[in-house]
Each structure stands twice: as C-alpha cells, then as structure tokens.
C-alpha cells in the first residue's frame, strides 16, 4: 500500500519535473531582454493573427512578463516536487531531539492540521482568482503577455497537487505508525 501511495506522490510531482526544464527558456528570455534593451529594440517580432498568450507581437515587455510567469511555475510546481522529496524548508527545531515515531506523528499532525487546510484554502480562492481573470479577459496593459488566467490557474493547480501530496504522505505516515513498513510495503516485524 505504501508503495502505491509513493507512486501517486511521484505522479503529483510530474509537473514539477517538467517545469524544471523551463530554466533554459528563462535564461534565454533574460538574455534577449538585456540584448534588446541595450540595442533599443522594443518589438522583437510581429504577426498578423493573435496568438494565445502573446497577442500580435513579441516585445520586451512580453519577455519580462514571460520571465515572471516561468519563475512562478518553477516555484509553484517545484515546491510540490521539493515537498515530496522532503527537501523543502521545515522547522526541525521542535523535532530534532525526538524519537523517529514522535517525528512521524508530528509530521502527520502538521500535514493534516496546517498544510492540508492551507492548500484547500489557496486552491479554493485561487480558482476564483483565475476564473475572474478568465471571464474579464485580463491581460497586460503595457504590451506584455495576455491571458493572465493561464498563470493564475497554476496557483490552484499547484496547491491542489501539494494538498494531494500532503494527504498521501499523511496516509503513508499513518500506515507506518500503524505498523506497516514504508520501505517494504508489508507489516513491520
């Protein structure tokens, strides 16, 4: 059962593994922005028909917005990946001297009482936030990216995945505390 829960957690981190590759376009975007600013170029490319997110042109402001969008995706979905691998920031001051079972119980308590409700609240209000941007066709007013609902929709999506990971980890910890081995998937001896 615990193997199955760990596989589900790995599935939740799939977007985090993908957005990690966005560092390369982020670096390219920063370099293009600096080069265009030094050359005094604002419009990098134009086309006749509007393209989703970009509109009818690629400008320096578009690249600046794109950098923030990419950074947001890396932070949001990378956070789920870091949580799954337990490489996120944690307050170990309280649990550093505790035995392993007490640490697990404290982690279970923190996931269920603090993290999971926080994720539900952010996902709930984030959905309305993205929906409002979609309905109003919110976009940049200074020549940047359009369709702001796309990046705003990443907020409830990422927090839903984080909440699901927290729930899966809580179930895994509860099974381990109940006597099932997390490493072998069977009953502890």
Tab-separated table of C-alpha atoms in Angstrom:
chain	number	residue	atom	x	y	z
A	1	UNK	CA	0.000	0.000	0.000
A	2	UNK	CA	2.780	2.433	0.864
A	3	UNK	CA	4.457	1.782	-2.498
A	4	UNK	CA	1.195	2.687	-4.207
A	5	UNK	CA	0.980	5.916	-2.158
A	6	UNK	CA	4.571	6.798	-3.089
A	7	UNK	CA	3.791	6.190	-6.767
A	8	UNK	CA	0.807	8.512	-6.528
A	9	UNK	CA	3.041	11.149	-4.910
A	10	UNK	CA	5.501	10.752	-7.768
A	11	UNK	CA	2.665	11.298	-10.240
A	12	UNK	CA	1.791	14.529	-8.424
A	13	UNK	CA	5.346	15.768	-8.924
A	14	UNK	CA	5.326	15.195	-12.677
A	15	UNK	CA	4.623	18.901	-13.439
A	16	UNK	CA	7.496	19.870	-11.124
A	17	UNK	CA	9.901	17.724	-13.113
A	18	UNK	CA	8.698	19.280	-16.359
A	19	UNK	CA	8.885	22.923	-15.225
A	20	UNK	CA	12.448	22.379	-14.091
A	21	UNK	CA	13.355	22.491	-17.770
A	22	UNK	CA	11.866	25.992	-18.033
A	23	UNK	CA	15.083	27.353	-16.522
A	24	UNK	CA	16.610	27.226	-20.008
A	25	UNK	CA	13.934	29.391	-21.692
A	26	UNK	CA	14.077	31.655	-18.633
A	27	UNK	CA	17.794	32.237	-19.152
A	28	UNK	CA	17.238	32.791	-22.895
A	29	UNK	CA	14.456	35.280	-22.158
A	30	UNK	CA	16.636	37.239	-19.736
A	31	UNK	CA	19.492	37.365	-22.249
A	32	UNK	CA	17.169	38.502	-25.056
A	33	UNK	CA	15.653	41.177	-22.815
A	34	UNK	CA	19.071	42.562	-21.890
A	35	UNK	CA	20.250	42.485	-25.512
A	36	UNK	CA	17.074	44.179	-26.792
A	37	UNK	CA	17.298	46.850	-24.085
A	38	UNK	CA	20.934	47.567	-24.973
A	39	UNK	CA	20.064	47.831	-28.674
A	40	UNK	CA	16.997	49.984	-28.008
A	41	UNK	CA	14.626	47.446	-29.563
A	42	UNK	CA	11.122	47.097	-28.124
A	43	UNK	CA	9.248	44.977	-30.682
A	44	UNK	CA	11.132	41.768	-31.440
A	45	UNK	CA	8.560	40.160	-33.736
A	46	UNK	CA	5.073	40.886	-35.084
A	47	UNK	CA	2.467	38.752	-36.829
A	48	UNK	CA	-0.982	39.316	-38.321
A	49	UNK	CA	-3.190	36.946	-36.315
A	50	UNK	CA	-3.273	36.968	-32.497
A	51	UNK	CA	-1.558	34.044	-30.782
A	52	UNK	CA	-2.817	32.891	-27.367
A	53	UNK	CA	-0.841	34.462	-24.523
A	54	UNK	CA	1.325	36.581	-26.852
A	55	UNK	CA	-1.247	38.520	-28.887
A	56	UNK	CA	0.097	40.048	-32.117
A	57	UNK	CA	3.689	40.780	-31.123
A	58	UNK	CA	6.676	39.696	-29.084
A	59	UNK	CA	8.009	42.703	-27.188
A	60	UNK	CA	10.497	43.351	-24.420
A	61	UNK	CA	7.537	43.662	-22.032
A	62	UNK	CA	6.325	40.255	-23.231
A	63	UNK	CA	9.697	38.784	-22.345
A	64	UNK	CA	9.631	40.443	-18.919
A	65	UNK	CA	6.184	39.001	-18.211
A	66	UNK	CA	7.300	35.630	-19.539
A	67	UNK	CA	10.191	35.615	-17.067
A	68	UNK	CA	7.806	36.161	-14.146
A	69	UNK	CA	5.417	33.505	-15.454
A	70	UNK	CA	8.200	30.941	-15.801
A	71	UNK	CA	9.565	31.785	-12.364
A	72	UNK	CA	6.090	31.374	-10.854
A	73	UNK	CA	5.665	27.956	-12.481
A	74	UNK	CA	9.065	26.804	-11.244
A	75	UNK	CA	8.290	27.918	-7.686
A	76	UNK	CA	4.719	26.582	-7.579
A	77	UNK	CA	5.256	23.164	-9.122
A	78	UNK	CA	8.843	22.823	-7.948
A	79	UNK	CA	7.527	23.273	-4.415
A	80	UNK	CA	5.386	20.156	-4.788
A	81	UNK	CA	8.442	18.264	-6.030
A	82	UNK	CA	10.536	19.519	-3.091
A	83	UNK	CA	7.788	18.543	-0.629
A	84	UNK	CA	7.608	15.007	-1.989
A	85	UNK	CA	11.392	14.603	-1.653
A	86	UNK	CA	11.334	16.204	1.807
A	87	UNK	CA	13.830	18.831	0.628
A	88	UNK	CA	11.570	21.750	1.475
A	89	UNK	CA	12.125	24.148	4.360
A	90	UNK	CA	10.961	22.565	7.594
A	91	UNK	CA	11.033	23.644	11.215
A	92	UNK	CA	13.104	20.869	12.749
A	93	UNK	CA	13.827	22.838	15.922
A	94	UNK	CA	10.889	21.166	17.638
A	95	UNK	CA	11.521	17.642	16.427
A	96	UNK	CA	15.306	17.310	16.207
A	97	UNK	CA	15.673	15.559	19.568
A	98	UNK	CA	12.558	13.405	19.305
A	99	UNK	CA	12.493	9.679	18.548
A	100	UNK	CA	11.568	8.677	14.981
A	101	UNK	CA	7.947	7.722	15.794
A	102	UNK	CA	7.370	11.068	17.508
A	103	UNK	CA	8.830	12.861	14.464
A	104	UNK	CA	6.450	10.941	12.218
A	105	UNK	CA	3.488	11.772	14.458
A	106	UNK	CA	4.461	15.446	14.460
A	107	UNK	CA	4.794	15.431	10.656
A	108	UNK	CA	1.381	13.760	10.359
A	109	UNK	CA	-0.133	16.394	12.643
A	110	UNK	CA	1.480	19.234	10.685
A	111	UNK	CA	0.350	17.860	7.328
A	112	UNK	CA	-3.261	17.331	8.420
A	113	UNK	CA	-3.770	20.372	10.640
A	114	UNK	CA	-1.693	23.044	8.930
A	115	UNK	CA	-0.640	22.136	5.386
A	116	UNK	CA	-3.760	20.430	4.056
A	117	UNK	CA	-6.232	23.147	5.164
A	118	UNK	CA	-3.861	25.834	3.829
A	119	UNK	CA	-3.732	24.079	0.444
A	120	UNK	CA	-7.525	23.767	0.339
A	121	UNK	CA	-7.974	27.478	1.094
A	122	UNK	CA	-5.422	28.601	-1.510
A	123	UNK	CA	-6.838	26.241	-4.154
A	124	UNK	CA	-10.405	27.384	-3.418
A	125	UNK	CA	-9.687	31.107	-3.584
A	126	UNK	CA	-7.109	30.648	-6.349
A	127	UNK	CA	-9.771	29.076	-8.535
A	128	UNK	CA	-11.971	32.164	-8.164
A	129	UNK	CA	-8.950	34.374	-8.803
A	130	UNK	CA	-8.200	32.562	-12.095
A	131	UNK	CA	-11.873	32.390	-13.061
A	132	UNK	CA	-12.264	36.146	-12.649
A	133	UNK	CA	-9.192	36.730	-14.853
A	134	UNK	CA	-10.627	34.381	-17.490
A	135	UNK	CA	-14.078	35.971	-17.520
A	136	UNK	CA	-12.683	39.504	-17.725
A	137	UNK	CA	-10.042	38.526	-20.344
A	138	UNK	CA	-7.398	40.038	-18.088
A	139	UNK	CA	-4.088	40.741	-19.753
A	140	UNK	CA	-1.175	43.111	-19.658
A	141	UNK	CA	-1.953	46.801	-20.067
A	142	UNK	CA	1.609	47.655	-21.069
A	143	UNK	CA	2.226	45.353	-24.040
A	144	UNK	CA	3.157	42.214	-22.116
A	145	UNK	CA	1.506	38.811	-22.041
A	146	UNK	CA	-2.224	38.350	-22.458
A	147	UNK	CA	-4.472	35.648	-20.973
A	148	UNK	CA	-3.403	36.128	-17.363
A	149	UNK	CA	-5.861	33.432	-16.342
A	150	UNK	CA	-3.342	30.839	-17.530
A	151	UNK	CA	-0.711	31.725	-14.947
A	152	UNK	CA	-3.341	32.411	-12.298
A	153	UNK	CA	-4.782	28.931	-12.891
A	154	UNK	CA	-1.379	27.491	-11.962
A	155	UNK	CA	-1.943	28.625	-8.364
A	156	UNK	CA	-4.946	26.387	-7.566
A	157	UNK	CA	-3.471	23.578	-9.681
A	158	UNK	CA	-0.162	23.579	-7.802
A	159	UNK	CA	-1.779	23.877	-4.375
A	160	UNK	CA	-4.209	21.075	-5.242
A	161	UNK	CA	-1.243	18.868	-6.107
A	162	UNK	CA	0.560	19.930	-2.931
A	163	UNK	CA	-2.553	19.144	-0.875
A	164	UNK	CA	-2.873	15.760	-2.540
A	165	UNK	CA	0.809	15.050	-1.803
A	166	UNK	CA	0.255	16.077	1.831
A	167	UNK	CA	-2.741	13.756	2.089
A	168	UNK	CA	-0.824	10.882	0.502
A	169	UNK	CA	2.139	11.452	2.823
A	170	UNK	CA	-0.221	11.584	5.816
A	171	UNK	CA	-1.743	8.244	4.784
A	172	UNK	CA	1.727	6.773	4.324
A	173	UNK	CA	2.839	8.017	7.754
A	174	UNK	CA	-0.362	6.723	9.358
A	175	UNK	CA	0.298	3.292	7.848
A	176	UNK	CA	3.879	3.380	9.093
A	177	UNK	CA	2.768	4.390	12.588
A	178	UNK	CA	0.202	1.587	12.494
A	179	UNK	CA	2.995	-0.925	11.975
A	180	UNK	CA	3.414	-1.165	8.233
A	181	UNK	CA	6.921	-0.769	6.870
A	182	UNK	CA	7.289	2.155	4.479
A	183	UNK	CA	10.311	0.554	2.818
A	184	UNK	CA	8.918	-2.901	2.187
A	185	UNK	CA	5.191	-2.239	1.877
A	186	UNK	CA	4.300	-5.015	4.321
A	187	UNK	CA	3.746	-5.362	8.033
A	188	UNK	CA	6.617	-4.411	10.286
A	189	UNK	CA	8.247	-7.176	12.291
